[in-house]
Amino acid sequence: MSPELAETTQLRAALHHLTEAVAPIDLGLDPARRPAAAELRDDIVWSINEYAIARLGDLDAPVVAVLIGSTGAGKSTLMNSLAGTGVSMPGAVRPTTRHPIVWCHQSNAHRYESGFLTGYGPDAARSLEIVPMLDPMLEGLTLVDAPDIDSVEEVHRDIAEELLAAADLCVFVTSAQRYADSVPWEILKAAARRNLPLLFVLNRVPWGAQAELVADFSRRLRSAGVMGDRDSVMTIDEQTVAGDWGGLPGHAVAHVRERLSNAGGGSRRSTAEQAVRGAVGSLLTKTEALSNLVDAENTDLFRLEELTRSAYADQMREIEDALRQGTLIRGEVLARWQNFIGTGELTKALADGATRVRGWAVRVFGGVGEKSEKVGSEAEHELVNLVSRRADLAANAVASAWELQEGTAAYVRSASLWRHAPETPDRAQQVVEDWISGLSRMIEANGMGKKRFAQVASLGVNAVAVSLMVTVFAYTSGITGTEVGIAAGAAAAQQKLLEHLFGSAAAKSLAEEARADLIKAIASVLEADADRFLSLLADLKPSDGTELDAAAKKVREALRAWHV
């Protein structure tokens, strides 16, 4: 494979990869941003598939020169004059050109019958008329008469723009009377941004006014950044058009024919190269603009994600604060536990020794384990309700913020996202039950000696687990207060009991591990509730922009290395 072919292949592959990165992009968060992104996306994909890749696949194909101009500029007359016969017949009713007229060499007619542009063809939705001839100029050039760019028919304007996007050369035709009209200048600027080779034809120039009109037209072109210093305006004098075939004598357009022959002859490859480089450069500019929109979208989505996580994190912090203060469970639940175990009697028994503790345990737990289970059940129910309430508060905060964002407001029009998910209470119930079951396993796996194991067994593992649970709920970190005072009393007694059973260090370790497990369990419930919102945002996320930027970089590098 020659170096030139390898470079061309690499550029085509890079462009194909760019379409794969661009095509899926759909910005759904900001309604104002979405149409602009969709237009850029569609333009990029269309231009790559319909022009750049196809042109790179056949650089020796005829130069496609498209006649562009306003209604009545004389495009059809120019084509007929170059052909010496009625190829594109003008008329009094505007617009005269209602579909593209493709004037080409007979040997190239097959190129335009199918595969020229998607949706175009003699029998396609957008019809085009192919006029094959044996004119030598057409061996390296095909001339297309496009519908008017200022046509009253929108479809005609769209066709003109698409033909221009697929052109290797733009022949801009205007008249001495209309060259200052605003509409053509917009399409000229678009062609210039693409660095498309341009030829300028000023038609119907009155005798004696050529110098003045050309100077003014050229000044306007250069001022708009459309015309280079080495470019020039070709003129066609005002004269009578032959009524039977709609053209002018050959000598009237000889200079135009010469320029076109050169573009499709000795300069064919350089014309194609300039057109391809300009088209790809324009694609990269549009890709950068699209990337900026994607970045803006992702920034807004990230802000909403952070807001959502923050709302649930705030509620998790509230739960942790309540746990530190011993107020996670209502005081009356802890008070019932104190009454059940007889905190004062337990403290006295602990002071008197192991025998008194065993006597206390038999009195409290012996045969009445259902009492400890009832307290445990109350605490469990309280905790499940607390987690559900906190999920409600977080969901309400998120929904309130989403209501202010156009792209997410529709999601919160129903009441479901303003409160916790339907499955959240059941999920909370399950994780709390699992946590309580885990306390018993934690106690059994503590690595106690035979003596301590016998002490735990005498109380019952489940009862000791409830004591550990109360210790977790009631531990106050030294904070004081009316509600906290109840918790502190319960915590002190339970802590001493655990120390008696396991030793000081092991009791502290058990309580810390149980507390950490509880925090982790509750956090999992709130995270699952938050996932409702985060999954909706994930569906809106176009991409992280990295793949798009990487694909554009590959195209830029391949274009830099490409030579014809």
XYZ file of C-alpha atoms in Angstrom:
564
model
C 0.000 0.000 0.000
C 1.394 3.394 -1.019
C 1.954 6.050 1.689
C -0.761 8.202 0.097
C -3.298 5.372 0.179
C -2.373 4.488 3.762
C -2.845 8.095 4.874
C -6.199 8.291 3.099
C -7.322 5.013 4.667
C -6.360 6.272 8.129
C -8.283 9.505 7.608
C -11.383 7.625 6.447
C -11.160 5.289 9.451
C -10.784 8.227 11.831
C -13.816 9.941 10.309
C -15.859 6.757 10.612
C -14.876 6.501 14.281
C -15.951 10.113 14.769
C -19.437 9.344 13.439
C -19.705 6.490 15.953
C -18.831 8.892 18.765
C -21.162 11.640 17.545
C -24.257 9.723 16.384
C -25.565 8.580 19.816
C -25.350 12.032 21.406
C -28.709 13.341 22.579
C -28.910 16.128 25.149
C -32.139 15.757 27.086
C -31.573 17.919 30.162
C -31.694 21.455 28.792
C -34.442 22.058 26.178
C -32.621 25.159 24.940
C -29.410 23.193 24.379
C -30.925 20.124 22.755
C -31.856 21.522 19.287
C -28.419 23.090 18.793
C -26.700 19.838 19.728
C -28.993 17.791 17.485
C -28.313 20.079 14.521
C -24.547 19.865 15.036
C -24.704 16.094 15.479
C -26.768 15.579 12.324
C -24.597 17.960 10.284
C -21.408 16.184 11.337
C -22.715 12.684 10.629
C -24.301 13.730 7.321
C -21.187 15.527 6.071
C -18.899 12.638 6.950
C -21.098 9.934 5.448
C -22.350 11.853 2.419
C -19.218 13.740 1.459
C -15.914 13.251 3.276
C -15.674 9.448 3.364
C -17.111 9.080 -0.151
C -14.737 11.694 -1.597
C -11.717 10.179 0.113
C -12.711 6.842 -1.399
C -12.385 8.235 -4.936
C -10.125 11.268 -5.168
C -9.961 10.934 -8.961
C -13.727 11.306 -9.372
C -14.908 14.385 -11.284
C -14.984 17.643 -9.358
C -18.588 18.380 -8.390
C -19.209 22.082 -9.016
C -22.541 23.385 -7.731
C -24.158 26.508 -9.134
C -25.530 28.458 -6.157
C -27.499 31.684 -6.287
C -30.722 33.559 -5.672
C -33.893 33.418 -7.718
C -33.335 34.942 -11.158
C -29.540 35.169 -10.787
C -29.023 33.316 -14.069
C -27.687 29.938 -12.899
C -29.661 27.972 -15.478
C -28.703 30.427 -18.193
C -25.025 29.980 -17.302
C -25.297 26.179 -17.443
C -27.065 26.295 -20.819
C -24.483 28.748 -22.142
C -21.621 26.462 -21.099
C -23.377 23.454 -22.658
C -24.403 25.291 -25.807
C -27.868 23.787 -25.508
C -30.906 23.764 -23.246
C -29.747 21.638 -20.304
C -31.646 23.478 -17.553
C -34.484 25.445 -19.036
C -35.263 28.758 -17.307
C -38.758 30.197 -17.266
C -40.891 33.077 -16.110
C -42.410 31.233 -13.136
C -40.190 31.274 -10.051
C -38.451 29.241 -8.890
C -37.403 27.901 -12.274
C -35.080 25.180 -10.919
C -37.221 22.908 -8.744
C -34.840 19.951 -8.604
C -31.099 19.586 -9.223
C -29.926 19.354 -12.821
C -26.747 17.265 -13.083
C -24.783 17.998 -16.245
C -22.081 15.363 -16.543
C -20.007 13.324 -18.968
C -21.677 10.224 -20.357
C -19.003 8.012 -18.804
C -19.794 9.403 -15.353
C -23.600 9.362 -15.472
C -23.750 6.170 -13.398
C -22.167 7.998 -10.460
C -25.283 10.119 -10.007
C -27.988 7.577 -10.749
C -27.569 6.117 -7.261
C -25.192 6.622 -4.367
C -24.451 10.288 -5.074
C -26.391 11.510 -2.030
C -28.702 9.475 0.165
C -32.283 10.126 -0.848
C -31.345 11.622 -4.239
C -31.740 10.039 -7.656
C -33.884 10.038 -10.792
C -36.590 8.011 -9.006
C -35.786 8.958 -5.403
C -37.741 11.103 -2.955
C -35.570 14.045 -3.949
C -35.364 13.707 -7.686
C -32.507 14.945 -9.769
C -32.278 15.144 -13.527
C -29.138 13.760 -15.109
C -28.095 15.253 -18.449
C -25.105 13.310 -19.858
C -23.048 14.752 -22.715
C -19.661 14.263 -24.361
C -18.319 17.733 -23.613
C -14.537 17.434 -22.913
C -14.814 19.793 -19.925
C -17.043 17.236 -18.233
C -14.415 14.490 -18.204
C -13.072 15.909 -14.951
C -15.966 18.057 -13.779
C -19.704 17.703 -13.174
C -21.852 20.822 -12.986
C -24.996 20.852 -10.832
C -27.681 23.521 -11.100
C -29.152 23.770 -7.592
C -32.548 25.172 -6.576
C -32.550 28.791 -5.435
C -31.099 29.469 -1.989
C -33.822 32.052 -1.344
C -36.671 29.957 -2.738
C -40.104 30.360 -1.175
C -40.132 26.560 -0.933
C -38.250 25.379 2.167
C -37.446 22.029 0.574
C -35.668 23.844 -2.277
C -33.516 25.768 0.192
C -32.685 22.533 2.023
C -31.652 20.837 -1.219
C -29.407 23.759 -2.147
C -27.679 23.602 1.242
C -27.175 19.826 1.023
C -25.760 20.074 -2.490
C -23.369 22.759 -1.323
C -22.276 20.526 1.578
C -21.482 17.769 -0.939
C -19.703 20.043 -3.417
C -16.010 20.221 -4.287
C -16.453 23.665 -5.802
C -19.059 26.380 -5.368
C -19.861 28.608 -8.335
C -21.704 31.563 -6.838
C -23.871 33.292 -9.420
C -25.477 36.651 -8.758
C -26.616 39.603 -10.815
C -25.563 43.224 -10.942
C -28.957 44.115 -9.525
C -28.970 41.649 -6.568
C -25.391 41.002 -5.445
C -25.925 42.970 -2.209
C -28.973 40.920 -1.096
C -28.492 39.496 2.401
C -29.626 35.870 1.920
C -26.828 34.741 -0.421
C -24.186 36.134 1.904
C -25.118 33.723 4.683
C -24.586 30.706 2.465
C -21.375 32.224 1.114
C -20.070 32.621 4.659
C -20.958 28.992 5.374
C -18.989 27.914 2.290
C -16.060 30.088 3.348
C -16.049 28.589 6.854
C -15.713 25.209 5.193
C -12.844 26.603 3.074
C -14.694 25.383 -0.006
C -13.138 26.529 -3.303
C -15.272 29.382 -4.661
C -15.796 30.984 -8.044
C -17.752 34.241 -8.292
C -19.836 35.118 -11.351
C -21.447 38.553 -11.591
C -24.150 38.275 -14.246
C -26.063 40.866 -16.301
C -23.483 43.602 -15.890
C -24.556 46.777 -17.792
C -22.165 48.084 -20.405
C -19.716 50.604 -18.918
C -20.432 49.711 -15.274
C -18.200 46.647 -15.017
C -15.249 48.199 -13.163
C -17.407 49.955 -10.581
C -19.618 46.938 -9.887
C -16.738 44.448 -9.714
C -14.843 46.711 -7.310
C -17.843 47.050 -5.009
C -18.724 43.354 -5.135
C -15.093 42.356 -4.491
C -14.864 44.778 -1.567
C -17.966 43.258 -0.011
C -16.674 39.719 -0.539
C -13.322 40.470 1.079
C -14.936 42.393 3.917
C -17.095 39.354 4.680
C -14.032 37.108 4.651
C -15.379 35.162 1.700
C -12.923 36.104 -1.035
C -9.156 35.674 -0.937
C -6.611 38.127 -2.291
C -5.874 35.938 -5.329
C -9.534 35.366 -6.185
C -11.361 37.450 -8.726
C -14.883 38.079 -9.939
C -15.870 36.886 -13.403
C -18.456 38.978 -15.187
C -21.035 38.289 -17.874
C -22.331 41.279 -19.787
C -26.023 41.942 -19.961
C -27.319 40.635 -23.304
C -30.232 38.883 -24.881
C -30.812 35.261 -23.889
C -31.723 32.893 -26.716
C -35.389 32.146 -26.193
C -35.421 28.668 -27.695
C -32.676 27.145 -25.493
C -32.163 29.710 -22.723
C -28.463 30.412 -23.239
C -25.851 32.946 -24.367
C -23.232 32.679 -27.083
C -20.194 30.586 -26.146
C -17.799 33.561 -26.167
C -19.880 35.262 -23.442
C -18.961 32.545 -20.951
C -15.598 31.417 -22.362
C -13.666 32.725 -19.318
C -15.993 30.811 -16.970
C -15.520 27.634 -19.013
C -11.746 28.085 -18.840
C -11.786 28.345 -15.031
C -14.055 25.331 -14.700
C -11.971 23.284 -17.127
C -8.868 24.039 -15.090
C -10.602 23.076 -11.814
C -11.621 19.722 -13.291
C -8.467 19.191 -15.310
C -4.936 19.896 -14.139
C -6.125 21.238 -10.779
C -8.618 18.453 -10.128
C -6.701 16.825 -7.264
C -5.777 20.111 -5.613
C -9.412 21.233 -5.866
C -10.562 17.977 -4.264
C -7.873 18.212 -1.576
C -8.854 21.762 -0.652
C -12.516 20.773 -0.525
C -11.842 17.728 1.665
C -9.516 19.602 4.010
C -12.041 22.381 4.311
C -14.907 19.975 4.944
C -13.000 18.019 7.589
C -11.787 21.229 9.221
C -15.374 22.445 9.397
C -16.409 19.102 10.901
C -13.776 19.476 13.599
C -15.024 22.972 14.410
C -18.571 21.652 14.716
C -17.339 18.722 16.801
C -15.660 21.135 19.198
C -18.902 23.106 19.491
C -20.806 19.869 20.132
C -18.227 18.822 22.715
C -18.721 22.135 24.518
C -22.473 21.504 24.654
C -21.871 17.980 25.959
C -19.539 19.371 28.632
C -22.147 21.941 29.658
C -24.786 19.206 29.827
C -22.541 16.975 31.903
C -21.705 19.863 34.230
C -25.409 20.417 34.885
C -25.982 16.689 35.327
C -23.041 16.452 37.723
C -24.503 19.335 39.730
C -27.841 17.514 39.950
C -26.095 14.269 40.886
C -24.173 16.045 43.644
C -27.347 17.743 44.844
C -29.115 14.370 44.974
C -26.281 12.656 46.826
C -25.955 15.628 49.158
C -29.658 15.524 50.105
C -29.383 11.874 51.130
C -25.979 12.406 52.749
C -27.495 15.195 54.868
C -30.126 12.803 56.173
C -27.486 10.154 56.822
C -25.498 12.687 58.857
C -28.620 13.475 60.866
C -28.981 9.770 61.653
C -25.321 9.487 62.653
C -25.632 12.579 64.856
C -28.689 11.084 66.553
C -26.770 7.846 67.036
C -23.872 9.728 68.644
C -26.269 11.611 70.921
C -28.176 8.490 71.955
C -31.416 9.898 70.533
C -31.821 7.634 67.524
C -34.525 5.671 69.370
C -37.201 7.459 71.424
C -36.530 7.737 75.137
C -39.627 5.762 76.156
C -38.338 2.682 74.330
C -35.073 2.878 76.240
C -36.954 3.619 79.460
C -38.958 0.415 79.047
C -35.713 -1.474 78.637
C -34.382 0.103 81.840
C -37.528 -0.855 83.718
C -37.348 -4.374 82.333
C -33.747 -5.076 83.335
C -33.792 -2.982 86.520
C -30.792 -0.770 85.800
C -30.151 -0.028 89.465
C -30.305 -3.700 90.425
C -27.979 -4.608 87.543
C -25.462 -1.992 88.631
C -25.563 -3.310 92.209
C -25.223 -6.906 91.009
C -22.240 -5.966 88.863
C -20.625 -4.356 91.887
C -21.190 -7.452 94.065
C -19.682 -9.944 91.637
C -20.441 -12.725 89.188
C -22.748 -14.667 91.514
C -25.094 -11.704 91.928
C -25.030 -11.097 88.138
C -26.074 -14.683 87.494
C -28.892 -14.300 90.025
C -29.988 -11.065 88.363
C -29.874 -12.710 84.951
C -32.005 -15.653 86.047
C -34.581 -13.294 87.517
C -34.672 -10.997 84.449
C -34.176 -13.366 81.515
C -35.043 -16.764 82.886
C -38.268 -17.888 81.255
C -39.234 -14.409 80.070
C -37.081 -13.970 76.980
C -40.113 -12.649 75.167
C -39.768 -9.387 77.130
C -36.321 -8.676 75.737
C -37.550 -9.658 72.293
C -40.429 -7.200 72.651
C -38.047 -4.364 73.474
C -35.856 -5.418 70.565
C -38.877 -5.505 68.265
C -39.950 -2.026 69.385
C -36.475 -0.685 68.703
C -36.437 -2.394 65.311
C -39.819 -0.896 64.355
C -38.684 2.526 65.542
C -35.513 2.315 63.478
C -37.321 1.234 60.300
C -39.744 4.150 60.598
C -36.890 6.554 61.225
C -35.025 5.459 58.084
C -38.207 5.770 56.000
C -38.854 9.287 57.331
C -35.310 10.346 56.515
C -35.665 8.936 52.989
C -38.874 10.980 52.657
C -37.073 14.182 53.639
C -34.214 13.519 51.214
C -36.563 12.691 48.318
C -38.572 15.846 48.958
C -35.427 17.984 48.898
C -34.271 16.440 45.616
C -37.690 16.722 43.957
C -37.926 20.387 44.982
C -34.617 21.098 43.246
C -35.524 19.051 40.168
C -38.771 20.957 39.810
C -36.749 24.100 39.065
C -34.784 22.463 36.199
C -36.645 22.225 32.876
C -35.051 18.945 31.899
C -36.014 17.179 35.143
C -39.261 18.964 36.052
C -41.333 16.414 34.135
C -40.040 13.597 36.324
C -41.384 15.144 39.535
C -44.846 16.057 38.282
C -46.152 12.867 39.879
C -46.051 12.403 43.639
C -43.927 9.243 43.578
C -40.564 11.003 43.589
C -41.538 13.415 46.363
C -41.342 10.661 48.971
C -39.381 7.489 49.573
C -39.602 4.609 47.116
C -42.419 2.099 47.825
C -39.859 -0.611 48.570
C -37.772 1.486 50.984
C -39.597 0.461 54.227
C -39.280 -3.230 53.304
C -35.634 -2.735 52.432
C -35.073 -0.942 55.757
C -36.891 -3.747 57.606
C -34.665 -6.322 55.953
C -31.343 -4.609 56.666
C -32.301 -3.900 60.292
C -33.318 -7.538 60.795
C -30.054 -8.636 59.197
C -28.142 -6.255 61.454
C -29.826 -7.599 64.602
C -29.148 -11.182 63.482
C -25.588 -10.150 62.887
C -25.259 -9.009 66.502
C -25.857 -12.555 67.719
C -23.301 -13.916 65.258
C -20.878 -11.177 66.300
C -21.224 -12.210 69.952
C -20.776 -15.906 69.163
C -17.686 -15.178 67.058
C -16.081 -13.026 69.736
C -13.543 -15.664 70.701
C -14.539 -15.885 74.372
C -13.012 -18.372 76.753
C -15.126 -21.119 78.276
C -15.880 -19.105 81.410
C -17.124 -16.027 79.558
C -19.034 -18.177 77.066
C -20.836 -19.827 79.986
C -21.761 -16.399 81.351
C -23.191 -15.317 77.981
C -25.026 -18.615 77.638
C -26.569 -18.178 81.083
C -28.160 -14.885 79.949
C -28.982 -16.100 76.441
C -27.238 -14.922 73.268
C -30.346 -13.119 71.997
C -30.764 -11.225 75.259
C -27.121 -10.183 75.187
C -27.596 -9.120 71.557
C -30.481 -6.872 72.629
C -28.221 -5.427 75.332
C -25.600 -4.735 72.671
C -28.258 -3.125 70.465
C -29.381 -0.854 73.312
C -25.755 0.069 73.948
C -25.427 1.148 70.313
C -28.671 3.157 70.433
C -28.058 4.724 73.835
C -24.357 5.569 73.679
C -24.135 9.371 74.027
C -20.470 10.288 73.497
C -20.655 12.346 76.687
C -23.457 14.617 75.421
C -26.039 15.662 78.021
C -29.703 16.724 77.970
C -33.152 15.581 79.112
C -33.722 12.967 76.372
C -30.032 12.150 76.375
C -30.148 11.510 80.120
C -32.434 8.523 79.632
C -30.086 7.151 76.991
C -27.046 7.731 79.164
C -28.545 5.715 82.010
C -29.402 2.823 79.734
C -26.008 2.953 78.010
C -24.030 2.943 81.232
C -25.751 -0.170 82.558
C -25.473 -2.031 79.240
C -21.836 -1.057 78.842
C -21.030 -2.435 82.302
C -22.893 -5.652 81.553
C -20.969 -6.112 78.306
C -17.683 -5.369 80.045
C -18.562 -7.939 82.695
C -19.297 -10.523 80.009
C -16.513 -9.814 77.500
C -13.977 -7.604 79.184
C -13.528 -3.843 78.728
C -11.615 -3.874 75.423
C -13.778 -6.532 73.785
C -16.997 -4.830 74.912
C -15.849 -1.521 73.428
C -14.826 -3.248 70.196
C -18.177 -5.033 69.931
C -20.123 -1.792 70.385
C -17.997 0.067 67.828
C -18.285 -2.736 65.274
C -22.053 -2.979 65.789
C -22.423 0.793 65.427
C -20.351 0.826 62.217
C -22.397 -2.052 60.779
C -25.638 -0.226 61.582
C -24.443 2.956 59.874
C -23.417 0.949 56.816
C -26.777 -0.860 56.734
C -28.825 2.349 56.973
C -26.626 4.042 54.364
C -27.350 1.201 51.926
C -31.096 1.852 52.262
C -30.743 5.588 51.623
C -28.366 4.964 48.713
C -30.882 2.597 47.122
C -33.598 5.226 47.527
C -31.325 7.850 45.931
C -30.611 5.515 43.009
C -34.110 6.248 41.661
C -32.963 9.781 40.919
C -29.426 8.908 39.877
C -30.602 6.314 37.344
C -32.839 8.927 35.707
C -29.866 11.286 35.434
C -27.737 8.465 34.025
C -30.319 7.977 31.264
C -29.978 11.671 30.396
C -26.184 11.597 30.281
C -24.964 11.846 26.654
C -21.390 10.711 27.330
C -18.476 11.982 29.334
C -17.150 13.799 26.256
C -13.863 11.888 26.412
C -14.652 9.573 23.502
C -15.837 12.494 21.380
C -12.676 14.509 22.041
C -10.463 11.476 21.446
C -12.174 10.736 18.124
C -11.781 14.359 17.024
C -8.097 14.256 17.965
C -7.556 11.195 15.767
C -9.218 12.949 12.825
C -7.088 16.045 13.385
C -3.892 13.964 13.442
C -4.912 11.940 10.377
C -5.776 15.117 8.456
C -2.408 16.623 9.325
C -0.642 13.524 7.987
C -2.778 13.276 4.829
C -1.284 14.360 1.515
C -2.568 13.984 -2.026
